[in-house]
PDB file of C-alpha atoms in Angstrom:
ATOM      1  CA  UNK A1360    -105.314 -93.521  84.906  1.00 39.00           C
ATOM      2  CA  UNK A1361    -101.725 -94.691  86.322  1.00 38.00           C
ATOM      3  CA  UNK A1362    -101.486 -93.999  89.721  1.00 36.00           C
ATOM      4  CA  UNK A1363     -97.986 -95.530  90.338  1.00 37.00           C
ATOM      5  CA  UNK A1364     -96.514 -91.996  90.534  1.00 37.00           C
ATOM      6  CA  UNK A1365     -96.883 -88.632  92.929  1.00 33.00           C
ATOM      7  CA  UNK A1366     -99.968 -86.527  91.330  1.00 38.00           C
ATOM      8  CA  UNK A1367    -100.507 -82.946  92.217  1.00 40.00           C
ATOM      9  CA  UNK A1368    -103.731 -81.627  91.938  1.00 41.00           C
ATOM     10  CA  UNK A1369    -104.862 -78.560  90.288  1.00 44.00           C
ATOM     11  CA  UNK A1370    -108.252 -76.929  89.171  1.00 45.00           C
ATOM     12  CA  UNK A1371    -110.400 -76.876  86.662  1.00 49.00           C
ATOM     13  CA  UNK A1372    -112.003 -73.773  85.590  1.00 49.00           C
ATOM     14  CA  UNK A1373    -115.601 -74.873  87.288  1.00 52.00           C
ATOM     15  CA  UNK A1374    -112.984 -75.995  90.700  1.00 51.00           C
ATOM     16  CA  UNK A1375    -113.330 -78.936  90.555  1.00 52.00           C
ATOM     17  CA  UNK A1376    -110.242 -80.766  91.526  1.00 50.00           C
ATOM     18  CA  UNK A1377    -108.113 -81.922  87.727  1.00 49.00           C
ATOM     19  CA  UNK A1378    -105.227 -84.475  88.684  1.00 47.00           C
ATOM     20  CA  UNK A1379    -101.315 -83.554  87.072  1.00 48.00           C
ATOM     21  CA  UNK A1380     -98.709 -85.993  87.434  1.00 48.00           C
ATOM     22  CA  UNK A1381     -95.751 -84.575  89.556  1.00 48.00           C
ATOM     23  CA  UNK A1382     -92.110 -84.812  88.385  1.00 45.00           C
ATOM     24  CA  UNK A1383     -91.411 -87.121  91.621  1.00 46.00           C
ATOM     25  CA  UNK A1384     -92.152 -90.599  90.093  1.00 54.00           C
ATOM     26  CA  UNK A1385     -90.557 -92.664  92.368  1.00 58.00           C
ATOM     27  CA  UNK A1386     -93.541 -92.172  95.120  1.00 67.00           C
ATOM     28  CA  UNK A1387     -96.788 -94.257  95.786  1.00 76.00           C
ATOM     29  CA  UNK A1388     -99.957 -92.289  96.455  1.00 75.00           C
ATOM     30  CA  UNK A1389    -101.267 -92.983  99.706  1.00 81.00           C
ATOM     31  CA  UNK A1390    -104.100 -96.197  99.877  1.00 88.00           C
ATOM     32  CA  UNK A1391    -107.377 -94.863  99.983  1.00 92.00           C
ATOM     33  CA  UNK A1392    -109.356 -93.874 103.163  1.00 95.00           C
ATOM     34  CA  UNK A1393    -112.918 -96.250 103.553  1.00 96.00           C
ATOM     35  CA  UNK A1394    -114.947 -94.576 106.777  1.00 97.00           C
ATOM     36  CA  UNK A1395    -118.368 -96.223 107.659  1.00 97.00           C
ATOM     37  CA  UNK A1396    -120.329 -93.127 109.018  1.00 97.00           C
ATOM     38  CA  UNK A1397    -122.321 -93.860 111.894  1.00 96.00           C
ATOM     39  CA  UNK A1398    -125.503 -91.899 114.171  1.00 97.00           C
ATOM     40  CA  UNK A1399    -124.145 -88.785 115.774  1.00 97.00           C
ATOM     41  CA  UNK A1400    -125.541 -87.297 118.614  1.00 97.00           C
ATOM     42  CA  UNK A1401    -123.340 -83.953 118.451  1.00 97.00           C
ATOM     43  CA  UNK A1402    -125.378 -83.569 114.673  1.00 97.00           C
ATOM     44  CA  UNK A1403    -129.045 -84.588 116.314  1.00 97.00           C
ATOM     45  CA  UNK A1404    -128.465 -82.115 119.323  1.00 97.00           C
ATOM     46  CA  UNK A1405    -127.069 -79.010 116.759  1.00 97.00           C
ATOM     47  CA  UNK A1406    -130.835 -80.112 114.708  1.00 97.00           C
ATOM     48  CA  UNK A1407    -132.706 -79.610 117.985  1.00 97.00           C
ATOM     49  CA  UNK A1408    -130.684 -76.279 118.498  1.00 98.00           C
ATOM     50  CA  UNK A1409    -131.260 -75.267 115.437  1.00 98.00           C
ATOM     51  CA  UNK A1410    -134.598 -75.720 115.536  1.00 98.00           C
ATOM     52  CA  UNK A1411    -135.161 -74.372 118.860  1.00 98.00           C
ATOM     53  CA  UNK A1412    -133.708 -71.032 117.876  1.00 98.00           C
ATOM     54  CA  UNK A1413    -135.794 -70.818 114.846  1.00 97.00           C
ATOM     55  CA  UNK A1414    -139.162 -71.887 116.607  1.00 97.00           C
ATOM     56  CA  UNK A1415    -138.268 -68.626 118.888  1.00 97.00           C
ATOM     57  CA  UNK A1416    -137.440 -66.374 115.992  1.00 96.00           C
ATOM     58  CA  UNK A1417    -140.704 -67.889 114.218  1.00 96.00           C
ATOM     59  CA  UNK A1418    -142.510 -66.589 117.372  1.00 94.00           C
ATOM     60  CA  UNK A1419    -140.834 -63.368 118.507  1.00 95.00           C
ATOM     61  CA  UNK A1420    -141.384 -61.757 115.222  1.00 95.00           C
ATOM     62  CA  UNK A1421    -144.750 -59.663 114.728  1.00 95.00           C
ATOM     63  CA  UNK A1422    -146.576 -61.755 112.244  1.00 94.00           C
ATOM     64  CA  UNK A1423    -150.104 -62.259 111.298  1.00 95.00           C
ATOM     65  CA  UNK A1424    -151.978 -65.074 113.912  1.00 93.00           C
ATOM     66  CA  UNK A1425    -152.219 -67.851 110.663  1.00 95.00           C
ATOM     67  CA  UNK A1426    -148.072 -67.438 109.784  1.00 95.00           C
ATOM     68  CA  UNK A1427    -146.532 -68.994 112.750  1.00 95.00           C
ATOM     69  CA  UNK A1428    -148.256 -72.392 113.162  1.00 95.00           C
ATOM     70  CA  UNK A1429    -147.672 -72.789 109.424  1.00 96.00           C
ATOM     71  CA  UNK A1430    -143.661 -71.942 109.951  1.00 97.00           C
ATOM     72  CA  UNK A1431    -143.611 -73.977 112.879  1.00 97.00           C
ATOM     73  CA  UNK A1432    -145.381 -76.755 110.743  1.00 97.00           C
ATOM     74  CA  UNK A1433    -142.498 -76.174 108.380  1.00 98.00           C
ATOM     75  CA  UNK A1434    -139.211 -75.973 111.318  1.00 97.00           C
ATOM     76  CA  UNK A1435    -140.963 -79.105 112.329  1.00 97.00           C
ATOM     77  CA  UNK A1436    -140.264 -80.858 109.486  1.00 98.00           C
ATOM     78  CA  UNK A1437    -137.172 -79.525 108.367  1.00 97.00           C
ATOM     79  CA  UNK A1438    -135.802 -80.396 111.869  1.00 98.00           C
ATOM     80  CA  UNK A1439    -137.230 -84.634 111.498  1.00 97.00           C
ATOM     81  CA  UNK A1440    -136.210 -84.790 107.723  1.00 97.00           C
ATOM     82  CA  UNK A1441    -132.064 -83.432 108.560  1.00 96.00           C
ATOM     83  CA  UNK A1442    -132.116 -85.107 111.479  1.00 97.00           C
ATOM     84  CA  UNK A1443    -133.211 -88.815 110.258  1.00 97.00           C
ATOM     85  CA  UNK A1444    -130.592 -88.140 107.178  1.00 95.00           C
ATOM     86  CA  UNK A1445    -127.768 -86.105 109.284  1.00 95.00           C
ATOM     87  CA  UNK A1446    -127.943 -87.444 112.551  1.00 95.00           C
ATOM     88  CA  UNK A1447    -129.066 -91.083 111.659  1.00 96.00           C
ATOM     89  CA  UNK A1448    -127.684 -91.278 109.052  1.00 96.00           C
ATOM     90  CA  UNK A1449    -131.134 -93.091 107.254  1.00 96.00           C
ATOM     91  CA  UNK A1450    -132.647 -92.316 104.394  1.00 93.00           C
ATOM     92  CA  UNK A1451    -131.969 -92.276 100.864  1.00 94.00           C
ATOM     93  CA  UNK A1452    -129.714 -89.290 100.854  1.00 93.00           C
ATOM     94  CA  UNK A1453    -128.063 -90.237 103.781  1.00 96.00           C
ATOM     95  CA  UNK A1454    -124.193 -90.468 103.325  1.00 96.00           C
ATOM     96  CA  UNK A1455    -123.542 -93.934 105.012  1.00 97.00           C
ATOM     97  CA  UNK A1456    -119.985 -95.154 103.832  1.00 97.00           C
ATOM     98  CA  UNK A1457    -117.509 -93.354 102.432  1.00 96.00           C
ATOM     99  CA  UNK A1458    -114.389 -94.048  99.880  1.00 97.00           C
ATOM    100  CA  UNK A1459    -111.533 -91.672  99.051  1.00 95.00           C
ATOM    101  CA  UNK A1460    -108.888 -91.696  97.106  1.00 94.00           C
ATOM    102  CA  UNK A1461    -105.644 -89.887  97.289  1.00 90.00           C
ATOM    103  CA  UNK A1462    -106.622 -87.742  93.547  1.00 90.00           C
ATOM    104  CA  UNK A1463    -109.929 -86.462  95.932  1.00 92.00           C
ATOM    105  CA  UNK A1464    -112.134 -88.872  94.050  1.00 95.00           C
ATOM    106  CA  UNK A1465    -114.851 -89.487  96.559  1.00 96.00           C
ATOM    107  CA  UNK A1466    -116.944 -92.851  96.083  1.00 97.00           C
ATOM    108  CA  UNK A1467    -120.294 -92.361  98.465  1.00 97.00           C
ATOM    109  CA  UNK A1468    -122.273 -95.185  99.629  1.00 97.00           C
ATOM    110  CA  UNK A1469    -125.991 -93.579  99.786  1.00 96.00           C
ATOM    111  CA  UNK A1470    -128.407 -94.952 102.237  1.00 95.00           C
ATOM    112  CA  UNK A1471    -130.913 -96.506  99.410  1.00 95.00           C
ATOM    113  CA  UNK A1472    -127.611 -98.462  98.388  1.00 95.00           C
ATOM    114  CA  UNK A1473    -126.432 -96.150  95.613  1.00 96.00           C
ATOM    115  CA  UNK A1474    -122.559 -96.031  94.793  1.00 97.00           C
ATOM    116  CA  UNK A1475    -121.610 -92.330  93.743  1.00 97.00           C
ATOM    117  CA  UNK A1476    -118.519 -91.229  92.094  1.00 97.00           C
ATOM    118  CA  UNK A1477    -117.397 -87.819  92.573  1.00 97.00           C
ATOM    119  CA  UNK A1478    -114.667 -85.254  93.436  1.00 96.00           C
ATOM    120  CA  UNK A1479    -113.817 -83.242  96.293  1.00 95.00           C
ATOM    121  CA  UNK A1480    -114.016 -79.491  95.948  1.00 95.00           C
ATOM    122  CA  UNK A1481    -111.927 -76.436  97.493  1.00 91.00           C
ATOM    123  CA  UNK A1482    -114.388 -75.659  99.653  1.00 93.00           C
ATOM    124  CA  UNK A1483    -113.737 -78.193 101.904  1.00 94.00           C
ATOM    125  CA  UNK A1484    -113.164 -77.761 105.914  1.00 95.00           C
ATOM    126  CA  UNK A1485    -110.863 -80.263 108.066  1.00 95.00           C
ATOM    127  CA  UNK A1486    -110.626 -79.237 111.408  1.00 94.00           C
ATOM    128  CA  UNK A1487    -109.776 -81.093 114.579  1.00 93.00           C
ATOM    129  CA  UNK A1488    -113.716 -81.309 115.630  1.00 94.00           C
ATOM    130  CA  UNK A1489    -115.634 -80.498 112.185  1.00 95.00           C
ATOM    131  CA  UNK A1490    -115.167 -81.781 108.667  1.00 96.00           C
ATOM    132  CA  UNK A1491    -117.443 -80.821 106.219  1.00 96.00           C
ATOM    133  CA  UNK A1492    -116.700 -82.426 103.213  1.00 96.00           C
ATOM    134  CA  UNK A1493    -118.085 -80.186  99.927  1.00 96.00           C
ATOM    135  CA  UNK A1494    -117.779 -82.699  97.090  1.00 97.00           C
ATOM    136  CA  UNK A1495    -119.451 -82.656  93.671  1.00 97.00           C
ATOM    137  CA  UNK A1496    -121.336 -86.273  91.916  1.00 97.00           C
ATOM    138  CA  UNK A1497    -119.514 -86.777  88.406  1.00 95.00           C
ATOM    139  CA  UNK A1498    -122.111 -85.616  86.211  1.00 95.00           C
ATOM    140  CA  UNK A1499    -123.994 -83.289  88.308  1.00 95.00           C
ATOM    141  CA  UNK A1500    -124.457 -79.367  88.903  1.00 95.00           C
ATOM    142  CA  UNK A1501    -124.274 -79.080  92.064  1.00 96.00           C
ATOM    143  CA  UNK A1502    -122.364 -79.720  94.842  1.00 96.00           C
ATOM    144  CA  UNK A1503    -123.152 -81.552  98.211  1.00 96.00           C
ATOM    145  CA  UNK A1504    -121.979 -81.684 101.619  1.00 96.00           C
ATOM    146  CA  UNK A1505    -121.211 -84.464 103.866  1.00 96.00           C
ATOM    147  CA  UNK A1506    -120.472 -83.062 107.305  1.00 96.00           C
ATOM    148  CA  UNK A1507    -118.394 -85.510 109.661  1.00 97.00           C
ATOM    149  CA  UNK A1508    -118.030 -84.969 113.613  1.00 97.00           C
ATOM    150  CA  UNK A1509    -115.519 -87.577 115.896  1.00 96.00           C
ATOM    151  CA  UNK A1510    -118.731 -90.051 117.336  1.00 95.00           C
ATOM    152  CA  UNK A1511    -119.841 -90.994 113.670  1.00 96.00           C
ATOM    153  CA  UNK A1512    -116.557 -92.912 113.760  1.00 95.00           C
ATOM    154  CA  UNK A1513    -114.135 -94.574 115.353  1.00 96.00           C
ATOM    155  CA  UNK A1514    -110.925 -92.389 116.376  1.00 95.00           C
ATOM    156  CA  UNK A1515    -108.469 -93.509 114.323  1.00 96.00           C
ATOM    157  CA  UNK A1516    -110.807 -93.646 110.667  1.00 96.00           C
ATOM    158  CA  UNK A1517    -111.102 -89.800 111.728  1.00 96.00           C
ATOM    159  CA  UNK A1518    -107.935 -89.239 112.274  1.00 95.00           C
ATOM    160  CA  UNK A1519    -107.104 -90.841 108.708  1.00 95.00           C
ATOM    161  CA  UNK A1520    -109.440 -89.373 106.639  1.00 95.00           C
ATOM    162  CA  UNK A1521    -108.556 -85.890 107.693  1.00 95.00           C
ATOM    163  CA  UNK A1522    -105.073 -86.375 107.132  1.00 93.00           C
ATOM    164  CA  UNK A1523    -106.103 -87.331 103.610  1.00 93.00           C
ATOM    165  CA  UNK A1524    -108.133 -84.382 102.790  1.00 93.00           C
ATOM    166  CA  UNK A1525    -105.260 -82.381 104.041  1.00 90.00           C
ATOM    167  CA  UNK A1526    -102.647 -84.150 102.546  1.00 85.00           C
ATOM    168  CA  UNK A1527    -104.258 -84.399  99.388  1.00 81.00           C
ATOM    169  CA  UNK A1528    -105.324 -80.207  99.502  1.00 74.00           C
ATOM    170  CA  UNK A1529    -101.246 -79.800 100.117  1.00 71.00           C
ATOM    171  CA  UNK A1530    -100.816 -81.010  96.325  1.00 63.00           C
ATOM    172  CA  UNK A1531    -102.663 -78.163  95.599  1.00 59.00           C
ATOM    173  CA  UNK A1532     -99.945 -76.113  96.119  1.00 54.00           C
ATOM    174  CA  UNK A1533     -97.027 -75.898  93.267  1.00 45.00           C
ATOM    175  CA  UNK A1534     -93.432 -77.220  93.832  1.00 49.00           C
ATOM    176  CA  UNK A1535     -92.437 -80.230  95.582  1.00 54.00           C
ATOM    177  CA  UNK A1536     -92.680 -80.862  99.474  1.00 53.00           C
ATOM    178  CA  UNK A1537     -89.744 -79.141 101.360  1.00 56.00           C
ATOM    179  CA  UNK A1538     -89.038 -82.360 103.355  1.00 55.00           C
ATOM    180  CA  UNK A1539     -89.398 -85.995 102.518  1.00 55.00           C
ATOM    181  CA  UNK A1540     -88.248 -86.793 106.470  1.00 50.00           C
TER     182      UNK A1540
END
């Protein structure tokens, strides 16, 4: 694929994200973003949370005496398993490094060691606190999530990587940018 010109992005009838070349050819695409995500206490606290609330659901509601040890037995390990893999950032399905590419081709170093190829979908949220990055693994049918807070990384690989998403989502949309300034 010859990246040496501006490509605008369109979608593919399953969403996924189809790359166009762009009638501006004298442009370079942007060099690709490479984050190393690290532990997160804002992600191990929103676990505990999570799993607070749910232990007091699990008890407020009328249900026979056997149910909620066996739920709790279940929040319990729901709450160790997403945090070791969220929070820590451990475990084979653990995100721990990630690559992407001005075309939203995503590249995600897995925590077993695993390189995986895939492309960033619509459905993905950059705000100035959150990103939640909804990306799909070439070859697979469904899509994951890789959600990124500001103390798994430095400032500055934040700050780049969300530009990126959004600058790269701003292809999206037909016609060329109104300024080049």
């Amino acid at each position: 694929m010859d990246l040496s010109g501006l490509w605008r992005l369109g979608h593919a009838a399953d969403g996924a994200a189809a790359v166009k070349p762009c009638a501006m050819h004298g442009m370079r695409l942007p060099p690709s973003v490479h984050v190393v995500l690290g532990s997160s206490r804002i992600v191990g606290a929103g676990v505990g949370v999570a799993a607070l609330a749910t232990l007091g659901v699990v008890f407020a509601l009328p249900l026979p005496p056997w149910q909620p040890p066996a739920l709790c037995v279940m929040v319990v390990g729901w709450a160790l398993a997403a945090f070791r893999v969220a929070a820590l950032r451990r475990g084979a399905f653990a995100v721990t490094e990630l690559r992407l590419a001005p075309d939203l081709l995503l590249v995600a170093h897995m925590g077993d060691g695993r390189l995986v190829a895939g492309h960033v979908r619509s459905a993905t949220y950059v705000g100035e606190w959150l990103t939640s990055i909804v990306w799909r693994p070439d070859g697979a049918r469904w899509s994951r999530t890789v959600l990124i807070v500001p103390d798994m990384l430095p400032a500055e690989d934040f700050r780049r990587l969300r530009v990126m998403l959004r600058y790269a989502r701003s292809a999206e949309a037909e016609g060329p940018p109104m300024s080049q300034a």
